PDB file of C-alpha atoms in Angstrom:
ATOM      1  CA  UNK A  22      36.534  21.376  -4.750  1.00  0.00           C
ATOM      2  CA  UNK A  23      33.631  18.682  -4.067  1.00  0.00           C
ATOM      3  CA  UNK A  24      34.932  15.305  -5.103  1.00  0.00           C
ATOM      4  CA  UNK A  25      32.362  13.288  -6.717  1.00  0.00           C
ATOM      5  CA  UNK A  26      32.593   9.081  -7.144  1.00  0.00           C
ATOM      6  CA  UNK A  27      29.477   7.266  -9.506  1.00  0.00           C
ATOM      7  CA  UNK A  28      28.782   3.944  -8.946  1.00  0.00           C
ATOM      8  CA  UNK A  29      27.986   2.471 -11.947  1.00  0.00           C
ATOM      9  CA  UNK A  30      29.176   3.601 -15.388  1.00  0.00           C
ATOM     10  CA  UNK A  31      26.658   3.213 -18.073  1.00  0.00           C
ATOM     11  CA  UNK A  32      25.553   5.999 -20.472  1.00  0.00           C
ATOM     12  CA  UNK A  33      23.377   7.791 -17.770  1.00  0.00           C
ATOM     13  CA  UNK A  34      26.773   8.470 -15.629  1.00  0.00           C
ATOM     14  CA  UNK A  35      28.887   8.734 -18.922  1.00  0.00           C
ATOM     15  CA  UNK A  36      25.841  11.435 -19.618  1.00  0.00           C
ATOM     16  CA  UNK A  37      26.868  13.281 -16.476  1.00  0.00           C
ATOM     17  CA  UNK A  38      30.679  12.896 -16.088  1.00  0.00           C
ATOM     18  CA  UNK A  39      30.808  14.567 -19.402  1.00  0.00           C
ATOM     19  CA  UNK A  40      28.403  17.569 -18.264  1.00  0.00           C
ATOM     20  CA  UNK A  41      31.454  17.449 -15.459  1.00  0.00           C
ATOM     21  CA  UNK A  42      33.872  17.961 -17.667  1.00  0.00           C
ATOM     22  CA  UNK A  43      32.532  20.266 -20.115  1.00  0.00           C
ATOM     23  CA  UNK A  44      31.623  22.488 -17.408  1.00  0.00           C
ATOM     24  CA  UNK A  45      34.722  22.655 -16.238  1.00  0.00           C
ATOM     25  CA  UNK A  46      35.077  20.030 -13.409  1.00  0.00           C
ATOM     26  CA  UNK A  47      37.795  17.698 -14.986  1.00  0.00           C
ATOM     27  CA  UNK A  48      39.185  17.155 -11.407  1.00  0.00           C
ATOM     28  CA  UNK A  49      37.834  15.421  -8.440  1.00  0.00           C
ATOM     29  CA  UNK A  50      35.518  12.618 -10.217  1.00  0.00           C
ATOM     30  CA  UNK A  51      35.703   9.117  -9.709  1.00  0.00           C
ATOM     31  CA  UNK A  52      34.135   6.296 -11.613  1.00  0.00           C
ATOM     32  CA  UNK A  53      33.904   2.300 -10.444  1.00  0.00           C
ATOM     33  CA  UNK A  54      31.849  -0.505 -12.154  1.00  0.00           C
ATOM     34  CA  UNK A  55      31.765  -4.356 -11.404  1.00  0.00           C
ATOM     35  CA  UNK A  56      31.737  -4.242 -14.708  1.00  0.00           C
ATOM     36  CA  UNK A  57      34.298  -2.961 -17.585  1.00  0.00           C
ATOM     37  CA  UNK A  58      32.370  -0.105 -18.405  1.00  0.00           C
ATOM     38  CA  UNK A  59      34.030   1.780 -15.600  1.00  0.00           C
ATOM     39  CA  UNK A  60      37.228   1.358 -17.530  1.00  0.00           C
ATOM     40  CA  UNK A  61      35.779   2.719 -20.533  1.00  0.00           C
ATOM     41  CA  UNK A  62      34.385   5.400 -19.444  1.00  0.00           C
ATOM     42  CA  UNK A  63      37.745   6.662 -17.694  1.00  0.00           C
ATOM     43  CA  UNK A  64      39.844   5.706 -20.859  1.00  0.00           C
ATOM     44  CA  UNK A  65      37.345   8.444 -22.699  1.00  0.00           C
ATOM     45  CA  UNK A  66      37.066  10.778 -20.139  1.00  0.00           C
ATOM     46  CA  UNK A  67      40.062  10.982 -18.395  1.00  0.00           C
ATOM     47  CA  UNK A  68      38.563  10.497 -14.936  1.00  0.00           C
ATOM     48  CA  UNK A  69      40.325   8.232 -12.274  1.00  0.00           C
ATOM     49  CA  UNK A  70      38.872   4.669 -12.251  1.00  0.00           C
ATOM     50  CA  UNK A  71      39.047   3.742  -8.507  1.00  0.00           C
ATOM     51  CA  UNK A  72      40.289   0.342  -7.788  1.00  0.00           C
ATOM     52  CA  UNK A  73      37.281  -0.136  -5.380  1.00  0.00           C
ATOM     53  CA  UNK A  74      33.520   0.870  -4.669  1.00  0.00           C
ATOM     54  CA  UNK A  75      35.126   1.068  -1.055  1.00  0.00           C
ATOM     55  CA  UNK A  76      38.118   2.928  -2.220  1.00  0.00           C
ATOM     56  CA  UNK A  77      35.836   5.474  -4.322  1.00  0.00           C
ATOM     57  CA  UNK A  78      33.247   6.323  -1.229  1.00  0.00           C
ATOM     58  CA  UNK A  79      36.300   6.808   0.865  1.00  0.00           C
ATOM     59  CA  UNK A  80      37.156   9.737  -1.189  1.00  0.00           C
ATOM     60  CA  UNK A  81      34.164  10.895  -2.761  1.00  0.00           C
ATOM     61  CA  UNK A  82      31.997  14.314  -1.117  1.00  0.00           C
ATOM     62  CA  UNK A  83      29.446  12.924  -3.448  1.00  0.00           C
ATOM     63  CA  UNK A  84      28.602   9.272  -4.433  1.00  0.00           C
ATOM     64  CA  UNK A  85      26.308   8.638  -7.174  1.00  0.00           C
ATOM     65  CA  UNK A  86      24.822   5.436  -7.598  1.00  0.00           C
ATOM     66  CA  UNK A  87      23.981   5.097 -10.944  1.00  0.00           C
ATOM     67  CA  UNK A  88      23.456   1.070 -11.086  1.00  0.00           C
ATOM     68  CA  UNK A  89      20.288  -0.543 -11.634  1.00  0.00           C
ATOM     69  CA  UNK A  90      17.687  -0.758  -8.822  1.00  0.00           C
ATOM     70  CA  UNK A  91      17.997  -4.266  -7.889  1.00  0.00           C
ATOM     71  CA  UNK A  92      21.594  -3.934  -7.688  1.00  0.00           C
ATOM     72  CA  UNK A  93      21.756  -1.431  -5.285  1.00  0.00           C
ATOM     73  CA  UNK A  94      20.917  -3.618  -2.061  1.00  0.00           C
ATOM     74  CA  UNK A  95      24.157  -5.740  -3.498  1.00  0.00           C
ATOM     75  CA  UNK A  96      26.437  -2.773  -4.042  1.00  0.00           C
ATOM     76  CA  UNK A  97      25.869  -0.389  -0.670  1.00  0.00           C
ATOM     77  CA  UNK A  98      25.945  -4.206   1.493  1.00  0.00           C
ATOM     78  CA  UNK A  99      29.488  -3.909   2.179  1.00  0.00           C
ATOM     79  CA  UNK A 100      29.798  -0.165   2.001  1.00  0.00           C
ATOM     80  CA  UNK A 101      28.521   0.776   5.209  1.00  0.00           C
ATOM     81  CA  UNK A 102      31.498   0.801   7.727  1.00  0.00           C
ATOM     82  CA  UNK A 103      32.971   3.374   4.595  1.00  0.00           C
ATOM     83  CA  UNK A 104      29.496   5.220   4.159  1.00  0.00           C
ATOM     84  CA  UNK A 105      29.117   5.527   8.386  1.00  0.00           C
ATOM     85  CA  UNK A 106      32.898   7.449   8.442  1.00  0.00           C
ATOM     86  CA  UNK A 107      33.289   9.155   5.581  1.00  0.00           C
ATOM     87  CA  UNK A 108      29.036  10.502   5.841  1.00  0.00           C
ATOM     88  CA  UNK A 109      28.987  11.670   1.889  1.00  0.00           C
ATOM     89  CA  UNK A 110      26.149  13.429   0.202  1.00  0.00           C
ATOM     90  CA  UNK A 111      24.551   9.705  -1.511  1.00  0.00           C
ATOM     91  CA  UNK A 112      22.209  10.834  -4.796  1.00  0.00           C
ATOM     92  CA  UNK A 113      20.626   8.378  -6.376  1.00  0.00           C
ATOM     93  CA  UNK A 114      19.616   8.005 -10.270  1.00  0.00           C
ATOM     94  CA  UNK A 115      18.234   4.634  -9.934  1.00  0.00           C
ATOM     95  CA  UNK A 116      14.456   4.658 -11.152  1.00  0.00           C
ATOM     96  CA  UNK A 117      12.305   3.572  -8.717  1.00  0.00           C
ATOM     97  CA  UNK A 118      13.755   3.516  -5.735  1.00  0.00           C
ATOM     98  CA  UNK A 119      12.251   6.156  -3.022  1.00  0.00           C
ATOM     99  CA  UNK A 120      14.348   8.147  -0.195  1.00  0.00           C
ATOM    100  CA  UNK A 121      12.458   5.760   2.516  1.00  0.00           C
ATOM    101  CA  UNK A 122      13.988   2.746   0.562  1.00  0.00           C
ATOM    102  CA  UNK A 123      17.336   3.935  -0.119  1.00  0.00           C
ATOM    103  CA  UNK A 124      17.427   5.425   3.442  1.00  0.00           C
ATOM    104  CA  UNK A 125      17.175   1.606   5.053  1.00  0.00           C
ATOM    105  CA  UNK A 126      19.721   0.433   2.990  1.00  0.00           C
ATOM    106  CA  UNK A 127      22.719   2.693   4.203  1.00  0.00           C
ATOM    107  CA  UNK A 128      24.045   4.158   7.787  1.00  0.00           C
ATOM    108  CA  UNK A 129      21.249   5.883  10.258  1.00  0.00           C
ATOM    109  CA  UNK A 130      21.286   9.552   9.588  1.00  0.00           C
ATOM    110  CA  UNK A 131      22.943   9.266   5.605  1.00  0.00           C
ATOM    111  CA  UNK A 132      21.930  12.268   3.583  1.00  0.00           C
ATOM    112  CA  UNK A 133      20.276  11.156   0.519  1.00  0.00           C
ATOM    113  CA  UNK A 134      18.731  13.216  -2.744  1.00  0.00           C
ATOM    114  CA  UNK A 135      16.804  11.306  -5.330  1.00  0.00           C
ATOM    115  CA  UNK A 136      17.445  12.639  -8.678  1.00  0.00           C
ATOM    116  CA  UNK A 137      15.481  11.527 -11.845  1.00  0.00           C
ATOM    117  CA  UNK A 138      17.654  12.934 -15.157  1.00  0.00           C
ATOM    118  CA  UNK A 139      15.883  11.471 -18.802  1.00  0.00           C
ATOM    119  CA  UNK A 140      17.926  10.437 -21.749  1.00  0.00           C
ATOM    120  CA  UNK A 141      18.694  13.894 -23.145  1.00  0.00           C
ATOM    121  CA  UNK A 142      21.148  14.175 -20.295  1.00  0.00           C
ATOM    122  CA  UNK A 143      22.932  12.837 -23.432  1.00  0.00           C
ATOM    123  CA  UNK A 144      23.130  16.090 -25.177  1.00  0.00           C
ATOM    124  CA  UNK A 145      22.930  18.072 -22.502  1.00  0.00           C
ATOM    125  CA  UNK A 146      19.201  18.860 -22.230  1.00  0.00           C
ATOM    126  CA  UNK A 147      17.652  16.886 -19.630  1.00  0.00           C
ATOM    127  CA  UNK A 148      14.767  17.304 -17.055  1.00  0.00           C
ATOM    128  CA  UNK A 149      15.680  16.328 -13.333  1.00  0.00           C
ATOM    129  CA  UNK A 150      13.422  16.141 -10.836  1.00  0.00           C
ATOM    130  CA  UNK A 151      14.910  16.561  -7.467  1.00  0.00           C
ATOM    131  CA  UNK A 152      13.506  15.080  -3.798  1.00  0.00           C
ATOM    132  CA  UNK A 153      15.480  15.074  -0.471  1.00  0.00           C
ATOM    133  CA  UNK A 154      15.608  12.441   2.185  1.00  0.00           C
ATOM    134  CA  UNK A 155      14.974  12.882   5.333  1.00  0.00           C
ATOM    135  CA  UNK A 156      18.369  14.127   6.586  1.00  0.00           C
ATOM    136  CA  UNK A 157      19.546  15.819   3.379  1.00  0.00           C
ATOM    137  CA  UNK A 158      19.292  19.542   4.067  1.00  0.00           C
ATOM    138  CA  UNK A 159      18.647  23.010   1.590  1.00  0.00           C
ATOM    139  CA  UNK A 160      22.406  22.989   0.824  1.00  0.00           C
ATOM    140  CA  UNK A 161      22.327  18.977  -0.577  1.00  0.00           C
ATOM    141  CA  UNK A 162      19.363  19.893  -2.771  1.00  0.00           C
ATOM    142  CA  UNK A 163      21.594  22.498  -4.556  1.00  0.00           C
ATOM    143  CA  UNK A 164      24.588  20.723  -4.491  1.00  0.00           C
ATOM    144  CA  UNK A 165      22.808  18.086  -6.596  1.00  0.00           C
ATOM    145  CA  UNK A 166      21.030  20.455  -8.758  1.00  0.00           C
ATOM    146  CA  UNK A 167      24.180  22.211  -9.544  1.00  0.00           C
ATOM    147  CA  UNK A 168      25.132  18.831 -10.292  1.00  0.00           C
ATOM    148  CA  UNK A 169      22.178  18.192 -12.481  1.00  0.00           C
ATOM    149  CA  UNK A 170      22.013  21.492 -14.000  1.00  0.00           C
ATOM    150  CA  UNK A 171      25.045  20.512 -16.047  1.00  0.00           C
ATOM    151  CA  UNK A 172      23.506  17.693 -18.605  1.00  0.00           C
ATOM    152  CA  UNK A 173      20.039  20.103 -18.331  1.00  0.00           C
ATOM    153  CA  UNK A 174      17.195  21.873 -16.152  1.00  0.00           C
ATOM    154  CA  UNK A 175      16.231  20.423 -12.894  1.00  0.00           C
ATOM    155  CA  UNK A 176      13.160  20.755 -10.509  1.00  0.00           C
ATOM    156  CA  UNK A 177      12.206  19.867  -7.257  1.00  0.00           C
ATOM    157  CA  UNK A 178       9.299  18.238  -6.725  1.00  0.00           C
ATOM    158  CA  UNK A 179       7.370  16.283  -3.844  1.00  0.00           C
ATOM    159  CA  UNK A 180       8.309  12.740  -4.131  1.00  0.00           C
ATOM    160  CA  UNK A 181       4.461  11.439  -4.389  1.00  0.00           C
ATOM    161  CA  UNK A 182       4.603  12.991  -7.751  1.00  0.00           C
ATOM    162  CA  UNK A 183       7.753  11.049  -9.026  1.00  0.00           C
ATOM    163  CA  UNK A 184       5.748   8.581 -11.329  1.00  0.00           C
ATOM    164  CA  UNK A 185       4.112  11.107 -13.092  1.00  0.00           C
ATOM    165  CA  UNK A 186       7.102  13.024 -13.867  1.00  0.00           C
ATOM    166  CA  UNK A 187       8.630   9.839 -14.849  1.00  0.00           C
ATOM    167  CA  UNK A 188       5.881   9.506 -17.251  1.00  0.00           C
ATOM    168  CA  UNK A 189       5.936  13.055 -18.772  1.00  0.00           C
ATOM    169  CA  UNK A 190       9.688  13.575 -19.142  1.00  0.00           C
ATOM    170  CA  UNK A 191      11.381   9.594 -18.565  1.00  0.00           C
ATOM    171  CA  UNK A 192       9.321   7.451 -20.926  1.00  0.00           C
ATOM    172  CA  UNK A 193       7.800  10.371 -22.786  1.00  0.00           C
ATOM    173  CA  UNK A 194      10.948  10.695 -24.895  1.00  0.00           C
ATOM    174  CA  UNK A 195      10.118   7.754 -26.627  1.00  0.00           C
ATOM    175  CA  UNK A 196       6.876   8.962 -27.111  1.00  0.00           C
ATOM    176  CA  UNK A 197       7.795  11.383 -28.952  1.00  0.00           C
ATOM    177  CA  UNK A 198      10.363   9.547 -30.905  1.00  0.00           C
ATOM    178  CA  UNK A 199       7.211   7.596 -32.035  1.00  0.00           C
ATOM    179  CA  UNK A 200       5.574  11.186 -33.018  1.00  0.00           C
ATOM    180  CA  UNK A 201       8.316  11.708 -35.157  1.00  0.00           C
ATOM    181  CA  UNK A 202       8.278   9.079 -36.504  1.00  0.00           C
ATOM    182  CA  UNK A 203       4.687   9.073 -37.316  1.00  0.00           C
ATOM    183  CA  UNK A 204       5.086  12.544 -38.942  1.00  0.00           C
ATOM    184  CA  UNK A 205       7.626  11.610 -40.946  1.00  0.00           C
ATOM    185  CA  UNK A 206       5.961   8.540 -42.379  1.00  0.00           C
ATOM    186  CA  UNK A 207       3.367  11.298 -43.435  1.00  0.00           C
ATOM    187  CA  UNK A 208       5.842  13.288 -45.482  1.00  0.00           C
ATOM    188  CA  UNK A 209       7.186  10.009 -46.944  1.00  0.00           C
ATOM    189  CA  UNK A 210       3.526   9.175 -47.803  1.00  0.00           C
ATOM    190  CA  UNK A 211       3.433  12.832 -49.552  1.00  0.00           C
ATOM    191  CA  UNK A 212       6.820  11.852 -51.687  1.00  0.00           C
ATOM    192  CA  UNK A 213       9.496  13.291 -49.436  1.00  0.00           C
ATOM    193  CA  UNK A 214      12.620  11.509 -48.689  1.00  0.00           C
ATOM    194  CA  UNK A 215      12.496   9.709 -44.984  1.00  0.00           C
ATOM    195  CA  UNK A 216      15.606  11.831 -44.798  1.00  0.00           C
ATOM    196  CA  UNK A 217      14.384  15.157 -45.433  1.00  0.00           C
ATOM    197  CA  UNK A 218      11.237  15.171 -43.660  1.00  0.00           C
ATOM    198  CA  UNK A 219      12.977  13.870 -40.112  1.00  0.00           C
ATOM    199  CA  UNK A 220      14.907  17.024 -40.243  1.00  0.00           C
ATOM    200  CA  UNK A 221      11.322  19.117 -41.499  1.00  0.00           C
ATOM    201  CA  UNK A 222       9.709  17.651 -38.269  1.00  0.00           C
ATOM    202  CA  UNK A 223      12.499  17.570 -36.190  1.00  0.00           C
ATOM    203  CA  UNK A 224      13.174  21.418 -36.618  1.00  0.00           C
ATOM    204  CA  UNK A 225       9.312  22.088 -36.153  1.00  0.00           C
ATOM    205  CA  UNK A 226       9.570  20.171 -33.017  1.00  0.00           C
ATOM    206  CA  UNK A 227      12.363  22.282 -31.740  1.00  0.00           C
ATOM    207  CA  UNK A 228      10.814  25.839 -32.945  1.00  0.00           C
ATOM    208  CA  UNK A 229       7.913  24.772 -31.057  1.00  0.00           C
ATOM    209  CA  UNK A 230       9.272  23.461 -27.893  1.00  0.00           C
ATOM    210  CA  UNK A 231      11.255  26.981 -27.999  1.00  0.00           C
ATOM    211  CA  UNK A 232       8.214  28.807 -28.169  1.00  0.00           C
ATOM    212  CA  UNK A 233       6.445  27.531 -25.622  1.00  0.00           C
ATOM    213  CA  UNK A 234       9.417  27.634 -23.379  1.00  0.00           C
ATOM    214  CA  UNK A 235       9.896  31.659 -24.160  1.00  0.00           C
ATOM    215  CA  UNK A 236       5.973  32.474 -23.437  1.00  0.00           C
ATOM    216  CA  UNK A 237       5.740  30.611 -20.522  1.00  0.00           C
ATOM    217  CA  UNK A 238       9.077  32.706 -18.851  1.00  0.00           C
ATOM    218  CA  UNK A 239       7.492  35.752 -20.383  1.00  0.00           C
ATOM    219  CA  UNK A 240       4.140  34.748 -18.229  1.00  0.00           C
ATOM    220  CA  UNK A 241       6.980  34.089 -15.332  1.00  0.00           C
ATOM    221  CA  UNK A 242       8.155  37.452 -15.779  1.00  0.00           C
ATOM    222  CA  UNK A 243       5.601  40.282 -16.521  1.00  0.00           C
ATOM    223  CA  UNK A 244       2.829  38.133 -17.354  1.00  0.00           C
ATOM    224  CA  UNK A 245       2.543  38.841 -21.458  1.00  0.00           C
ATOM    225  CA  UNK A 246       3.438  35.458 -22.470  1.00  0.00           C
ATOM    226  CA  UNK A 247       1.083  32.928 -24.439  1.00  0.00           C
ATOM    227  CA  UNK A 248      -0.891  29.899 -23.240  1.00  0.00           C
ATOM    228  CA  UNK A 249      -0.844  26.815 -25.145  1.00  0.00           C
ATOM    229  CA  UNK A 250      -4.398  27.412 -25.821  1.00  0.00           C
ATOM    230  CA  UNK A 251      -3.010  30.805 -27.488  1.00  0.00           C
ATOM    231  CA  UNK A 252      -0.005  29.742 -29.005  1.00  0.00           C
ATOM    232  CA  UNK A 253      -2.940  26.532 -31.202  1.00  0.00           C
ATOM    233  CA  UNK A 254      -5.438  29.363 -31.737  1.00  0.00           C
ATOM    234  CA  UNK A 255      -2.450  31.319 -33.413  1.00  0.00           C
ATOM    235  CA  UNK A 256      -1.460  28.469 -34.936  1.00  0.00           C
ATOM    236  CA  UNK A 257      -4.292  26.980 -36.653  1.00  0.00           C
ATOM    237  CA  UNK A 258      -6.606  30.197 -39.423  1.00  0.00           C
ATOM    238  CA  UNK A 259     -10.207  29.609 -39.802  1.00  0.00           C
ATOM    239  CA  UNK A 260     -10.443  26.773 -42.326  1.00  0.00           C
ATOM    240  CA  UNK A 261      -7.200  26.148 -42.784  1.00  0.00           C
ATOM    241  CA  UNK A 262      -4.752  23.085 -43.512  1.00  0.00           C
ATOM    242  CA  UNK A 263      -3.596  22.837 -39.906  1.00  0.00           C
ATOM    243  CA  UNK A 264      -7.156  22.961 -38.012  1.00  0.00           C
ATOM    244  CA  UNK A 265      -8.238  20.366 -40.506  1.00  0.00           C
ATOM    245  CA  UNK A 266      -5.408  18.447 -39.306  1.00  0.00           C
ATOM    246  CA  UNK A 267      -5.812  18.547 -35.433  1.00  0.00           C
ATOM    247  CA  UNK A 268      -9.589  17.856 -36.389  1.00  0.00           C
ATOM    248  CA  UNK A 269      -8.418  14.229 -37.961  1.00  0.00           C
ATOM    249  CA  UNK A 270      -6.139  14.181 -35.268  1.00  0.00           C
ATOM    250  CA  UNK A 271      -8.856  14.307 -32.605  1.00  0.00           C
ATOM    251  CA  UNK A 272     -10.845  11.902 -34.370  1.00  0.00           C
ATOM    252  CA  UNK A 273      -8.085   9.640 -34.974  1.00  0.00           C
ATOM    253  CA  UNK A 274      -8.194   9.397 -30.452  1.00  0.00           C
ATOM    254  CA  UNK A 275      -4.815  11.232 -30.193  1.00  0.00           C
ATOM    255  CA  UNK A 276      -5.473  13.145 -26.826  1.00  0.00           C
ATOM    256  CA  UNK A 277      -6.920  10.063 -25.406  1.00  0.00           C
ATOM    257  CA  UNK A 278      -4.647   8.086 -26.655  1.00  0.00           C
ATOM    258  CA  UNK A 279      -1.604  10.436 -25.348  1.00  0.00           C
ATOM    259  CA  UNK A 280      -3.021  10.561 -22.151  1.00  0.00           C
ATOM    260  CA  UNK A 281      -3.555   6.804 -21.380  1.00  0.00           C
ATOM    261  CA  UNK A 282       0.069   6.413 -22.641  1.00  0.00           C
ATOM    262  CA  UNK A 283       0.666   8.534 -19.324  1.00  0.00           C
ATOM    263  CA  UNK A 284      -1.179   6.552 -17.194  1.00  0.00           C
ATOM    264  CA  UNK A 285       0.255   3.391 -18.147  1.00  0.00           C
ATOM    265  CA  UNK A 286       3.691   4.958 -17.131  1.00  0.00           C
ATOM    266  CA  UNK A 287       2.505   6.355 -14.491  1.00  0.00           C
ATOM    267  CA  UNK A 288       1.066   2.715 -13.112  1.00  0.00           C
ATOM    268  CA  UNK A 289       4.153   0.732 -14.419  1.00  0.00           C
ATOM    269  CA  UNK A 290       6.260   2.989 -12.421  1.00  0.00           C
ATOM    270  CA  UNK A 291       4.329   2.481  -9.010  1.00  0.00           C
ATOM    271  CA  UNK A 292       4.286  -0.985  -9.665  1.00  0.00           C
ATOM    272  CA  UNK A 293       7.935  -1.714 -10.015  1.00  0.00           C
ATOM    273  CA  UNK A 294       8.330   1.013  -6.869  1.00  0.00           C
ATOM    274  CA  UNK A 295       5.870  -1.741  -4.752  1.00  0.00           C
TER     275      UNK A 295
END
């Protein structure tokens, strides 16, 4: 059985521990904080709190750091004598932070995956993208995605395109939230209950999602499944009520407005990477 210790213990790793556990994996894990959140989260869990960060590596296949960036030059500092003999799988969840970086701050020749899960990890329905380091091979990749896959989906992608997915599925989240919101300040404006028309929108959010998720793995599969383009052109009858609202929509600057929204992400992100 792989043995996993996670660094760090806030809701991100609480977010994954559980995904552990519900999948099955109640054994093996290992959680350590500086902090008393590590207690916490063993108290709830039932996973062993190690009385160390050294301790934990020393019997961890896996480590997870799951700290914040700038802590991570602090944490691994007196690690390495433990990191250089017990050589364990190290995936990061630290935003940020590429391969090249973490790779200078542990033993020559450590196997590293960068992993970036969003906030839905929460409820089980995040979107991980996946990189290797340099000496992480085929068989790390889908040890960590099997890791992943339990709080959601995961992908791999090339690491130069890491901002932009931290754009369109880290920060986006809140964008959405604010969509929401937005829509449900309409309904309120119409007389609904704030209430009633979060759950109206909030349903029609996750019909939609659905459906685009379905045509796109029909596509995948035999090619019969629905663009975007086809699934708005479905959507919206000749002079009706929903055409005349993606007209205001568009003249309100919402595409525009969406897409520097990405951009500013996406140059936020490479900043704090610098």
């Amino acid at each position: 059985m792989t043995t996993y210790g996670f660094i760090g213990a806030g809701n991100m790793a609480g977010a994954i521990v559980d995904g552990l556990i519900a999948s099955g994996h109640s054994g093996g894990t290992t959680v350590w904080s500086a902090h008393d959140s590590a207690s916490a989260l063993a108290a709830r869990t039932g996973v062993r709190l190690a009385p160390s960060a050294e301790e934990l590596v020393g019997t961890s296949d896996v480590v997870i750091l799951a700290v914040k960036p700038h802590v991570i030059p602090v944490v691994l500092a007196p690690l390495q004598d433990v990191l250089a003999a017990r050589k364990p799988l190290v995936v990061s969840i630290a935003a940020g932070l590429t391969t090249t970086r973490l790779e200078s701050l542990l033993p020559d020749g450590t196997r590293v995956v960068r992993a970036m899960p969003n906030m839905a990890a929460a409820v089980r329905e995040s979107m991980t993208a996946l990189t290797a380091g340099a000496a992480a091979s085929e068989e790390d990749l889908e040890l960590t995605a099997s890791l992943m896959g339990r709080v959601g989906r995961t992908m791999v992608l090339d690491e130069k395109d890491f901002s932009a997915f931290t754009a369109l599925a880290g920060s986006s989240p809140a964008f959405i939230f604010t969509f929401i919101e937005a829509l449900a300040r309409g309904g309120v404006d119409a007389g609904l209950p704030k209430a009633r028309a979060v759950e109206i929108v909030t349903q029609a959010l996750l019909g939609s999602a659905s459906m685009v998720r379905r045509e796109a793995e029909r596509r995948a599969e035999d090619g019969t499944g629905r663009t975007l383009a086809d699934l708005l052109d479905t959507a919206c009858s000749p002079g009706g009520t929903t055409v005349a609202g993606l007209i205001a929509m568009e003249g309100a600057g919402f595409s525009p407005a969406v897409i520097e929204a990405v951009r500013a992400a996406i140059a936020r992100d490479r900043a704090l990477g610098a």
